[in-house]
Amino acid sequence: MIRNYLKIAIRNLMRNKTFSFINIFGLGLSMAVCLLVIIHLKDQLSYDKFHPQPNRTWRIITHITSKEGNAHTFASTPLPLADKLSTDFNLIESFTRIYPHNASATNGVKELRLSQAFVDSNFFNIFGYTLQAGNPQTALAAPNSIVLSKEVAEKFFGNANAMGQVLSFTGLGDFHVTGIMNTPAGKSHVEQDALLSMSSMPLLEKTGKLSANLQQWNNFTGAYTYLLLKPQVKQQQLTQAVQTISNGLMKQSKLEGKENFSFALQPLNKIILSEEMNSPLGNTGSRGKMLAEVVIAFIILLSACFNYTNLSVARSLKRGKEVGIRKVSGAVRGQVFTQFIIESLLTSCLALVLAYLLLRLITGQPFAQEITGGIDLSLDASTCTWFILFSLFAGLLAGVLPAWALSSFKPVEVLKNLATVKLFLGNNFRKTLIVGQFTLSLVATVFTLTFFRQFDYMANADPGFKRDHIITIPLAATSQPVFKHELEQLNGVSQVASISTIPGKDATGYASIRPQPGATAIGMDYYYADAAIFKTLKLTLLAGTAFPLQADSVRTETHVVLNEMALQRLHINSPQEAIGKAIWIDDSVQVQIAGVMKNVSHRGMAIPFMPLVIRNKPTAFHYLVVNTANGLPFSFLKTVESTWKNNTPTNPLKVNG
């Protein structure tokens, strides 16, 4: 019987080519948008699926309320938290902390800037990464040991055995390769090129190569705590434990007003598409943004389904005699309903094919990266299953009402006088559908225009610093002085500056600032940069100067530049009053305020102005920012590339414009 239904459906589609084309093309356009959302959603939901004990693995997060009553949630926690939980409470089977640290590495031949982090030796007990070489139980136990990803090991050592080899990290020293990770079984928000042993940190802090954070409870950013609970332990027990620690710290902290902080639990399998947090680790996505995408896609699909329903109801009178004859011949309403549903599903499947072709066409354009975010659009069994289920859903959504209406015809009425037949109150129902379709179309249009204007504003609004005709070049701190000097000699280069992170996307880190020892700590973003950054990016100084000339050549920080928001949080009345005042960074570094600059959108236009500290530490510089003349030809980049090869012939040049 299904075979006969399919034959009839195909004949009807072929007989009414114009009607079929309108329905298929209309559904296909809307489904193309929906397919893109489905691919994005599927990609997000594929993260963190290969870890061994997701139901017993938790991340600790931090809630902080400022004096003004502003609440913030951080994905990070202080480094001592895991040790205290493990020591004071018999709840944890294993734990690992992740402490990201940016530095360049060299094997004496090649120098690469890696994404790496210090982790505890139990890292492989919690996360599902496996080793191609080395023992996962001991690979990260000894100080100055390092585990590399397979790809990084091949970049440094080719086909040679990387085990036992030495990598030298800028500002950290030498590390011995004790393990090589296999390519992971899936995606994870915890992705690093290299894992450094946490046992290396005490000596690095003692020698001043790292900030002293291992025992600092007031640094809530930069480190991430993951716990594997014992099998018999309940979530409530761990919740009570972290609350006990929070309450104990609050009693010791002498905080005033509404300022407060507490630790909370987050399941490993709930990190992806969770609430947006400060100091996130890796790609966790955004629940709100994903939900907005799904809602907009559903509105577009619903509008197309209304269009299909309107057209089907309009054609219903032409199908009336067909229905009447089939019922006189013995067909029941359910059989007629099934026939029209199969026609709708067939139309939806054809629209699915068209939608995928349109999607491939769109993603083949130069702007595709902005649309897809680099997501793989190739078809596999899982993706095909998602698409087919979605097609069936769209077919049912579009075809249920027409099928119900057409199958309701009474054979005597349609065969005797078709003009007297009314469907769902006649024209009133069709008018309602048309009004609904236009309403949905209007909503979709308003949403689209609003988002377009918002993104257009964020793309073109003044962030407070120069971004036109600026190129950034990532490189190691050890290579910067010579290469920077040579770039400054090129025609068309106005200024060249060094910085730790590309401004406009994120900050280098988050530090605790105190106006005096013992005062309440204030969290602020920071960059490391040299004095030239202010002229290169056209940052406006309201008072004072950039760093002193000798600052770029000394190892110890002596001066900083704050923005207006930082002054406000420190309760300093004016920029002029701030000059020369001393502040303390992370309770360990005393510096003077050399200058005050205007607020800039250093995290992007979507984020309000935040307190910002520009610090000076040459060993932390990882990018050169080059201010070029307007309209430089493509040959200029060739000149830059030639200059690069003269300094680092073994590494390819990467330029961001």
XYZ file of C-alpha atoms in Angstrom:
657
model
C 0.000 0.000 0.000
C 2.846 2.411 0.836
C 4.240 1.697 -2.612
C 0.971 2.775 -4.217
C 0.853 5.902 -2.071
C 4.352 6.822 -3.267
C 3.381 6.267 -6.912
C 0.342 8.530 -6.550
C 2.415 11.180 -4.732
C 5.068 11.200 -7.472
C 2.420 11.435 -10.204
C 0.755 14.381 -8.458
C 4.087 16.176 -8.106
C 4.900 15.616 -11.781
C 1.408 16.614 -12.926
C 1.474 19.927 -11.025
C 5.037 21.091 -11.704
C 4.546 24.765 -10.853
C 2.775 24.026 -7.591
C 5.404 21.420 -6.683
C 8.278 23.783 -7.496
C 6.845 26.572 -5.319
C 6.381 24.220 -2.374
C 9.760 22.494 -2.715
C 11.690 25.721 -3.285
C 9.918 27.533 -0.429
C 10.518 24.700 2.005
C 14.081 24.235 0.715
C 15.061 27.840 1.391
C 13.818 27.729 4.962
C 15.268 24.275 5.548
C 18.717 25.445 4.395
C 18.767 27.869 7.320
C 17.545 25.141 9.642
C 20.217 22.696 8.427
C 22.930 25.200 9.284
C 21.487 25.545 12.797
C 21.226 21.744 13.118
C 24.880 21.317 12.101
C 25.925 23.967 14.604
C 23.816 22.399 17.376
C 25.105 18.902 16.571
C 28.677 20.175 16.645
C 28.169 21.779 20.061
C 26.516 18.663 21.499
C 29.393 16.475 20.268
C 31.844 17.969 22.787
C 33.082 16.038 25.838
C 31.525 12.715 24.872
C 34.666 10.564 25.206
C 35.582 11.182 28.847
C 35.350 8.009 30.992
C 33.232 9.054 34.010
C 31.075 12.071 33.041
C 28.430 11.336 35.687
C 31.007 11.503 38.497
C 33.105 14.355 37.108
C 32.438 17.918 38.249
C 33.963 21.317 37.685
C 34.000 23.882 40.476
C 32.943 27.395 39.471
C 32.943 30.694 41.370
C 30.136 33.189 42.025
C 31.279 36.697 42.997
C 29.094 39.648 44.000
C 30.769 43.062 43.973
C 30.194 45.899 46.433
C 27.776 47.463 43.960
C 25.704 44.267 43.939
C 26.821 43.133 40.481
C 26.935 39.332 40.231
C 29.545 37.529 38.141
C 30.109 33.834 37.507
C 33.606 32.541 36.743
C 34.432 29.149 35.258
C 37.697 29.349 37.205
C 38.660 28.901 40.861
C 41.711 29.528 43.096
C 44.481 26.937 42.778
C 44.459 25.831 46.489
C 40.793 24.766 46.367
C 41.356 21.229 45.047
C 44.018 20.441 47.649
C 41.783 21.654 50.496
C 38.798 19.622 49.268
C 40.959 16.529 48.981
C 42.568 17.016 52.410
C 39.556 18.106 54.499
C 36.850 15.903 52.952
C 36.896 12.210 52.071
C 34.837 12.643 48.912
C 37.222 12.812 45.993
C 38.716 9.878 44.118
C 40.900 12.101 41.937
C 41.299 15.728 40.895
C 43.194 17.817 38.396
C 43.714 21.528 38.044
C 44.263 23.183 34.682
C 46.369 26.336 34.738
C 46.820 27.709 31.181
C 50.040 29.535 30.466
C 51.033 31.030 27.121
C 54.677 30.657 26.132
C 56.732 29.849 23.082
C 58.688 26.597 22.879
C 61.799 25.664 20.933
C 63.801 22.490 20.391
C 66.780 24.460 19.140
C 65.667 24.195 15.523
C 62.028 25.258 15.443
C 60.220 27.733 17.665
C 56.416 27.525 17.991
C 53.868 29.302 20.139
C 51.739 26.628 21.786
C 48.519 26.424 23.728
C 49.585 24.721 26.935
C 48.615 24.377 30.572
C 49.991 23.085 33.830
C 47.931 20.091 35.006
C 48.074 17.605 37.860
C 49.342 14.067 37.315
C 45.768 12.693 37.602
C 44.714 14.460 34.406
C 44.388 11.207 32.440
C 42.251 9.629 35.171
C 39.559 12.262 34.638
C 39.708 13.053 30.929
C 39.568 10.504 28.125
C 42.837 11.396 26.426
C 45.110 8.438 25.761
C 48.856 8.226 25.236
C 50.551 6.911 22.140
C 53.795 6.802 24.110
C 54.451 7.078 27.829
C 52.670 5.962 30.997
C 49.540 8.016 31.786
C 49.961 7.358 35.530
C 53.512 8.759 35.735
C 53.957 10.974 32.642
C 53.119 14.172 34.534
C 54.392 13.208 37.978
C 57.934 14.583 37.853
C 58.778 18.303 37.718
C 59.652 19.718 34.308
C 57.902 16.920 32.431
C 55.628 17.566 29.476
C 53.122 15.621 27.384
C 52.670 16.757 23.774
C 49.832 16.238 21.348
C 50.677 13.994 18.403
C 50.451 16.927 15.976
C 52.841 19.154 17.962
C 55.331 16.322 18.443
C 55.414 15.819 14.665
C 55.903 19.557 14.070
C 58.919 19.654 16.359
C 60.532 16.272 15.744
C 59.018 14.913 12.522
C 59.127 11.135 12.391
C 61.822 10.961 15.058
C 60.991 9.634 18.510
C 59.984 12.617 20.655
C 60.183 10.748 23.968
C 62.978 12.094 26.156
C 63.551 15.116 23.960
C 63.844 18.588 25.509
C 61.723 21.653 24.781
C 62.725 25.038 26.121
C 59.859 27.388 27.035
C 60.304 31.154 27.105
C 60.515 32.322 30.701
C 60.031 28.798 32.127
C 63.090 26.750 31.188
C 63.548 23.212 29.872
C 60.935 20.445 29.947
C 61.474 16.771 29.076
C 58.934 15.008 26.853
C 57.455 12.117 28.840
C 54.361 11.365 26.781
C 52.701 11.742 23.371
C 48.903 11.967 23.211
C 46.873 10.176 20.579
C 44.470 12.153 18.443
C 41.434 12.497 20.761
C 38.327 10.423 20.110
C 36.198 13.558 19.878
C 36.040 17.261 20.610
C 36.435 18.692 24.083
C 36.442 22.115 25.700
C 39.732 20.987 27.287
C 42.123 21.071 24.338
C 45.805 21.880 24.764
C 48.844 21.406 22.543
C 50.967 20.536 25.549
C 50.434 19.529 29.184
C 53.072 20.614 31.699
C 53.406 18.959 35.108
C 51.843 20.925 37.963
C 54.722 19.745 40.176
C 56.956 22.158 38.207
C 55.152 25.212 39.579
C 56.599 25.473 43.137
C 60.151 25.995 41.860
C 58.989 28.272 39.030
C 57.137 30.442 41.557
C 60.089 30.420 43.954
C 62.438 31.632 41.219
C 59.984 34.319 40.056
C 59.289 32.743 36.666
C 55.599 32.386 37.555
C 53.348 34.516 39.754
C 52.821 32.995 43.204
C 49.300 31.570 42.818
C 49.582 28.015 44.167
C 48.624 29.166 47.676
C 46.698 32.328 46.748
C 42.970 32.212 47.529
C 42.291 35.718 46.191
C 43.047 34.848 42.554
C 39.753 33.507 41.220
C 40.793 33.489 37.562
C 43.260 31.573 35.480
C 42.896 28.091 37.018
C 40.181 25.440 36.618
C 39.334 22.655 39.067
C 37.919 19.263 37.986
C 36.983 16.526 40.460
C 36.175 12.832 40.124
C 33.938 11.821 43.030
C 34.079 8.458 44.728
C 31.282 6.138 43.479
C 29.222 6.283 46.690
C 29.462 10.073 47.148
C 26.392 12.169 46.360
C 26.288 15.605 44.778
C 24.798 17.101 47.942
C 27.827 16.037 49.959
C 30.209 17.831 47.602
C 27.936 20.886 47.546
C 28.056 21.083 51.339
C 31.849 20.708 51.266
C 32.432 23.619 48.854
C 29.932 25.741 50.789
C 31.841 25.027 54.015
C 35.076 26.183 52.372
C 33.348 29.287 50.951
C 31.928 30.212 54.361
C 35.304 29.741 56.036
C 37.051 31.971 53.507
C 34.362 34.638 53.855
C 34.908 34.818 57.622
C 38.615 35.429 57.087
C 38.368 37.910 54.219
C 36.994 41.077 55.944
C 34.783 41.911 52.989
C 32.433 44.876 53.208
C 28.929 45.669 52.029
C 27.342 43.223 49.592
C 30.642 41.831 48.340
C 30.545 38.053 48.533
C 31.819 34.941 46.837
C 30.982 31.254 46.836
C 31.896 28.066 45.012
C 29.389 25.929 43.128
C 29.300 22.668 41.169
C 28.935 22.161 37.442
C 28.598 18.638 35.937
C 31.108 17.865 33.199
C 28.305 16.909 30.801
C 26.561 20.261 31.426
C 29.528 22.523 30.650
C 28.751 22.680 26.940
C 25.954 25.162 26.179
C 25.863 26.277 29.800
C 25.435 29.860 30.960
C 28.041 32.314 29.706
C 30.775 32.778 32.290
C 33.799 34.962 32.824
C 37.202 33.376 32.157
C 35.807 30.436 30.136
C 38.041 27.505 29.203
C 37.841 26.388 25.598
C 34.802 26.375 23.339
C 31.773 25.784 25.549
C 29.223 27.569 23.356
C 26.358 29.681 24.619
C 22.955 28.354 25.612
C 21.274 31.705 24.959
C 22.802 32.183 21.508
C 22.059 28.601 20.518
C 18.449 28.924 21.684
C 18.093 32.168 19.700
C 19.357 30.392 16.566
C 16.887 27.541 17.062
C 13.937 29.906 17.637
C 14.712 32.011 14.560
C 15.150 28.892 12.403
C 11.832 27.497 13.670
C 10.035 30.767 12.873
C 11.409 30.693 9.322
C 10.402 27.038 8.924
C 6.943 27.663 10.372
C 6.401 30.515 7.916
C 7.313 28.207 5.010
C 4.979 25.512 6.384
C 2.125 28.038 6.549
C 2.813 28.833 2.916
C 2.612 25.127 2.047
C -0.642 24.793 3.991
C -2.193 27.826 2.281
C -1.328 26.551 -1.173
C -2.547 23.032 -0.354
C -5.865 24.292 0.984
C -6.233 26.512 -2.087
C -5.799 23.442 -4.291
C -8.107 21.328 -2.150
C -11.112 21.822 -4.414
C -9.198 20.301 -7.336
C -8.498 17.216 -5.218
C -12.069 16.983 -3.888
C -13.384 14.608 -6.551
C -10.312 12.399 -6.137
C -11.064 12.110 -2.429
C -14.758 11.486 -3.058
C -14.115 8.692 -5.561
C -11.569 7.025 -3.263
C -14.020 7.072 -0.364
C -16.868 5.726 -2.516
C -14.481 2.949 -3.561
C -14.051 1.965 0.087
C -11.165 4.077 1.391
C -11.474 5.257 4.985
C -10.412 8.660 6.228
C -7.184 7.304 7.728
C -6.046 5.970 4.348
C -6.748 9.301 2.622
C -4.957 11.144 5.418
C -1.931 8.857 5.009
C -1.878 9.495 1.268
C -1.629 13.267 1.693
C 0.896 12.963 4.537
C 3.135 10.857 2.281
C 2.883 13.537 -0.407
C 3.949 16.130 2.157
C 6.839 13.965 3.380
C 8.004 13.379 -0.196
C 7.924 17.127 -0.831
C 9.879 17.680 2.365
C 12.527 15.111 1.365
C 12.989 16.786 -2.021
C 13.202 20.137 -0.240
C 15.870 18.617 2.050
C 18.021 17.721 -0.960
C 17.599 21.246 -2.340
C 18.364 22.742 1.084
C 21.624 20.807 1.382
C 22.683 21.857 -2.129
C 21.921 25.497 -1.280
C 23.884 25.159 1.953
C 26.897 23.762 0.124
C 26.616 26.557 -2.434
C 26.533 29.235 0.260
C 29.380 27.740 2.269
C 31.538 27.625 -0.837
C 31.657 31.423 -0.909
C 34.519 33.514 0.565
C 32.370 34.683 3.496
C 31.475 31.102 4.476
C 33.824 31.068 7.472
C 31.789 33.842 9.121
C 28.582 31.820 8.616
C 29.705 28.330 9.568
C 32.430 29.150 12.080
C 34.602 26.490 10.436
C 32.159 23.651 11.202
C 32.536 20.539 9.039
C 29.592 20.196 6.630
C 30.464 16.724 5.350
C 27.775 14.077 5.676
C 28.183 11.130 8.027
C 25.693 8.647 9.436
C 24.886 10.812 12.435
C 24.394 13.998 10.387
C 22.219 12.151 7.853
C 20.066 10.827 10.692
C 19.608 14.350 12.092
C 18.704 15.679 8.631
C 16.220 12.884 7.870
C 14.483 13.273 11.229
C 14.287 17.002 10.669
C 12.852 16.449 7.172
C 10.170 14.147 8.574
C 9.339 16.734 11.228
C 9.089 19.503 8.605
C 6.922 17.315 6.371
C 4.532 16.517 9.191
C 4.445 20.142 10.338
C 3.594 21.323 6.832
C 1.263 18.489 5.818
C -0.898 17.639 8.841
C -3.472 20.424 8.396
C -3.940 19.983 4.608
C -4.137 16.190 5.034
C -6.678 16.521 7.838
C -8.746 18.985 5.821
C -8.729 17.002 2.576
C -9.458 13.675 4.267
C -12.513 15.223 5.944
C -14.426 15.585 2.658
C -17.733 13.726 2.546
C -18.062 11.865 -0.763
C -21.730 12.795 -1.350
C -21.022 16.545 -0.938
C -17.879 16.741 -3.068
C -19.293 14.642 -5.874
C -22.660 16.414 -5.887
C -21.618 20.081 -5.560
C -17.954 20.804 -4.743
C -18.539 24.545 -4.504
C -20.524 24.150 -1.279
C -17.705 22.426 0.596
C -16.086 24.523 3.332
C -12.830 23.724 5.100
C -12.324 24.960 8.655
C -14.932 27.745 8.383
C -14.088 28.419 4.753
C -12.180 31.574 3.876
C -11.752 32.575 7.519
C -9.312 29.727 8.062
C -7.274 30.633 4.993
C -7.218 34.277 6.046
C -5.983 33.245 9.474
C -3.199 31.217 7.915
C -2.188 34.104 5.654
C -2.171 36.561 8.570
C -0.135 34.077 10.601
C 2.335 33.622 7.765
C 2.839 37.356 7.309
C 3.137 37.825 11.072
C 5.869 35.213 11.273
C 7.598 36.708 8.243
C 7.459 40.133 9.882
C 8.880 38.742 13.139
C 11.697 37.032 11.240
C 12.400 40.241 9.300
C 12.481 42.345 12.478
C 14.801 39.830 14.155
C 17.090 39.776 11.125
C 17.232 43.563 10.813
C 17.826 43.953 14.539
C 20.682 41.450 14.530
C 22.126 42.973 11.363
C 22.101 46.470 12.833
C 23.562 45.193 16.090
C 26.396 43.326 14.395
C 26.945 46.212 11.983
C 27.252 48.551 14.953
C 29.717 46.250 16.714
C 31.749 45.928 13.517
C 31.929 49.660 12.790
C 31.690 51.400 16.177
C 34.811 53.027 17.563
C 36.394 50.627 20.103
C 38.686 53.337 21.424
C 41.786 52.097 19.604
C 42.997 52.014 16.009
C 42.174 48.809 14.131
C 42.325 49.898 10.476
C 45.594 49.201 8.657
C 46.850 47.223 11.650
C 48.465 43.820 11.248
C 49.469 41.483 14.068
C 52.233 38.899 13.886
C 52.524 36.133 16.502
C 56.091 35.230 17.483
C 58.263 34.337 20.427
C 59.445 36.943 22.900
C 63.068 35.993 22.215
C 62.675 36.798 18.501
C 60.852 40.095 18.920
C 63.558 42.727 19.500
C 65.490 42.025 16.264
C 62.429 41.424 14.079
C 60.667 44.456 15.540
C 63.663 46.688 14.764
C 63.793 45.437 11.163
C 60.047 46.019 10.696
C 60.407 49.601 11.912
C 62.867 50.252 9.067
C 60.406 49.199 6.330
C 58.753 51.870 4.181
C 55.071 52.169 5.060
C 55.454 51.152 8.705
C 54.500 53.921 11.146
C 54.951 52.198 14.492
C 55.556 48.693 15.809
C 54.623 47.597 19.335
C 54.760 44.401 21.374
C 51.767 42.965 23.233
C 50.750 39.725 24.930
C 47.304 39.216 23.353
C 45.526 40.685 20.325
C 43.272 43.459 21.705
C 39.586 43.516 20.847
C 38.821 39.860 21.562
C 39.985 39.031 25.069
C 42.406 40.041 27.807
C 45.650 38.287 28.696
C 44.506 37.632 32.248
C 42.586 38.769 35.286
C 44.500 40.119 38.297
C 43.625 41.150 41.849
C 44.476 44.831 42.381
C 44.718 46.466 45.813
C 45.217 50.196 46.473
C 47.207 49.227 49.566
C 48.185 45.991 51.378
C 45.261 44.451 53.228
C 42.635 46.420 51.296
C 39.813 44.715 49.431
C 41.051 43.161 46.178
C 39.505 44.416 42.929
C 39.566 42.144 39.880
C 40.806 43.762 36.652
C 41.732 42.584 33.159
C 45.282 43.162 32.042
C 47.578 43.127 29.000
C 51.342 43.076 28.855
C 52.613 45.658 26.349
C 55.528 48.000 25.717
C 55.448 51.788 25.656
C 54.996 51.888 21.868
C 51.519 50.334 22.110
C 49.924 53.691 22.935
C 51.087 55.367 19.705
C 50.625 52.235 17.584
C 46.984 51.699 18.577
C 46.291 55.420 19.105
C 45.299 54.945 22.746
C 44.339 58.254 24.379
C 46.241 59.152 27.543
C 44.248 61.422 29.853
C 47.096 62.009 32.291
C 50.671 60.927 32.812
C 52.784 59.092 30.263
C 53.389 55.630 28.935
C 56.001 53.456 30.605
C 59.425 54.960 31.354
C 62.061 54.311 28.670
C 63.948 51.834 30.840
C 60.814 49.754 31.562
C 61.185 47.618 28.422
C 64.692 46.539 29.427
C 64.101 45.565 33.072
C 62.760 42.234 34.274
C 60.707 43.492 37.232
C 57.483 45.417 36.670
C 57.641 48.969 37.977
C 54.847 50.945 36.265
C 51.346 50.398 34.890
C 48.747 52.367 32.945
C 45.094 52.163 34.040
C 41.891 53.029 32.225
C 39.104 55.265 33.565
C 37.034 52.324 34.773
C 39.946 51.055 36.857
C 40.240 54.485 38.532
C 36.540 54.396 39.336
C 36.858 50.975 40.980
C 39.879 52.174 42.985
C 37.907 55.257 44.095
C 40.483 57.685 42.677
C 38.784 60.978 41.872
C 40.711 62.127 38.794
C 43.384 60.918 36.343
C 45.801 63.556 37.579
C 45.400 62.376 41.161
C 46.277 58.808 40.151
C 49.720 59.558 38.711
C 52.491 58.280 40.981
C 50.185 56.315 43.299
C 51.245 52.783 44.227
C 49.048 49.718 43.762
C 49.630 46.002 44.464
C 49.015 43.275 41.875
C 48.162 39.802 43.244
C 49.678 40.824 46.612
C 53.151 40.247 45.203
C 53.971 43.055 42.758
C 54.066 46.716 43.803
C 53.922 49.183 40.901
C 53.306 52.871 40.301
C 50.582 54.326 38.093
C 52.438 55.984 35.207
C 49.405 57.052 33.198
C 45.640 56.945 32.773
C 43.978 56.263 29.410
C 40.437 56.441 28.070
C 38.238 53.363 28.272
C 38.496 50.969 25.327
C 36.393 47.961 24.298
C 39.240 45.512 24.779
C 36.911 42.472 24.937
C 34.805 43.505 21.950
C 31.866 45.843 21.491
C 29.435 43.286 22.937
C 31.049 43.648 26.388
C 30.683 46.878 28.459
C 33.772 48.826 29.479
C 35.742 46.949 32.137
C 38.676 47.897 34.397
C 41.932 47.415 32.489
C 45.610 47.478 33.468
C 48.379 47.771 30.877
C 51.450 46.092 32.349
C 55.037 45.867 31.093
C 56.791 42.486 31.042
C 58.926 41.800 27.945
C 59.030 38.026 28.481
C 55.210 37.911 28.169
C 55.012 39.597 24.734
C 53.704 37.201 22.062
C 52.553 39.509 19.242
C 53.893 42.407 17.238
C 51.299 45.048 16.339
C 52.242 46.921 13.161
C 50.646 50.259 12.225
C 50.941 50.582 8.441
C 50.276 53.361 5.968
C 46.902 53.509 4.226
C 46.388 51.365 1.156
C 49.660 49.450 1.217
C 50.001 47.066 -1.750
C 50.120 43.292 -1.432
C 53.869 43.449 -2.096
C 54.284 44.937 1.390
C 53.302 41.614 2.959
C 55.882 39.933 0.742
C 58.497 42.296 2.171
C 57.365 41.458 5.711
C 57.540 37.747 4.876
C 61.066 38.165 3.511
C 62.118 39.968 6.690
C 60.554 37.181 8.746
C 62.433 34.453 6.892
C 65.702 36.220 7.549
C 65.016 35.897 11.297
C 63.088 32.615 11.600
C 63.602 30.597 8.392
C 62.141 27.364 9.819
C 58.733 28.741 10.824
C 55.946 30.003 8.514
C 54.709 33.583 8.863
C 51.189 34.073 10.236
C 49.701 37.535 9.771
C 46.327 38.752 11.071
C 44.857 41.872 9.520
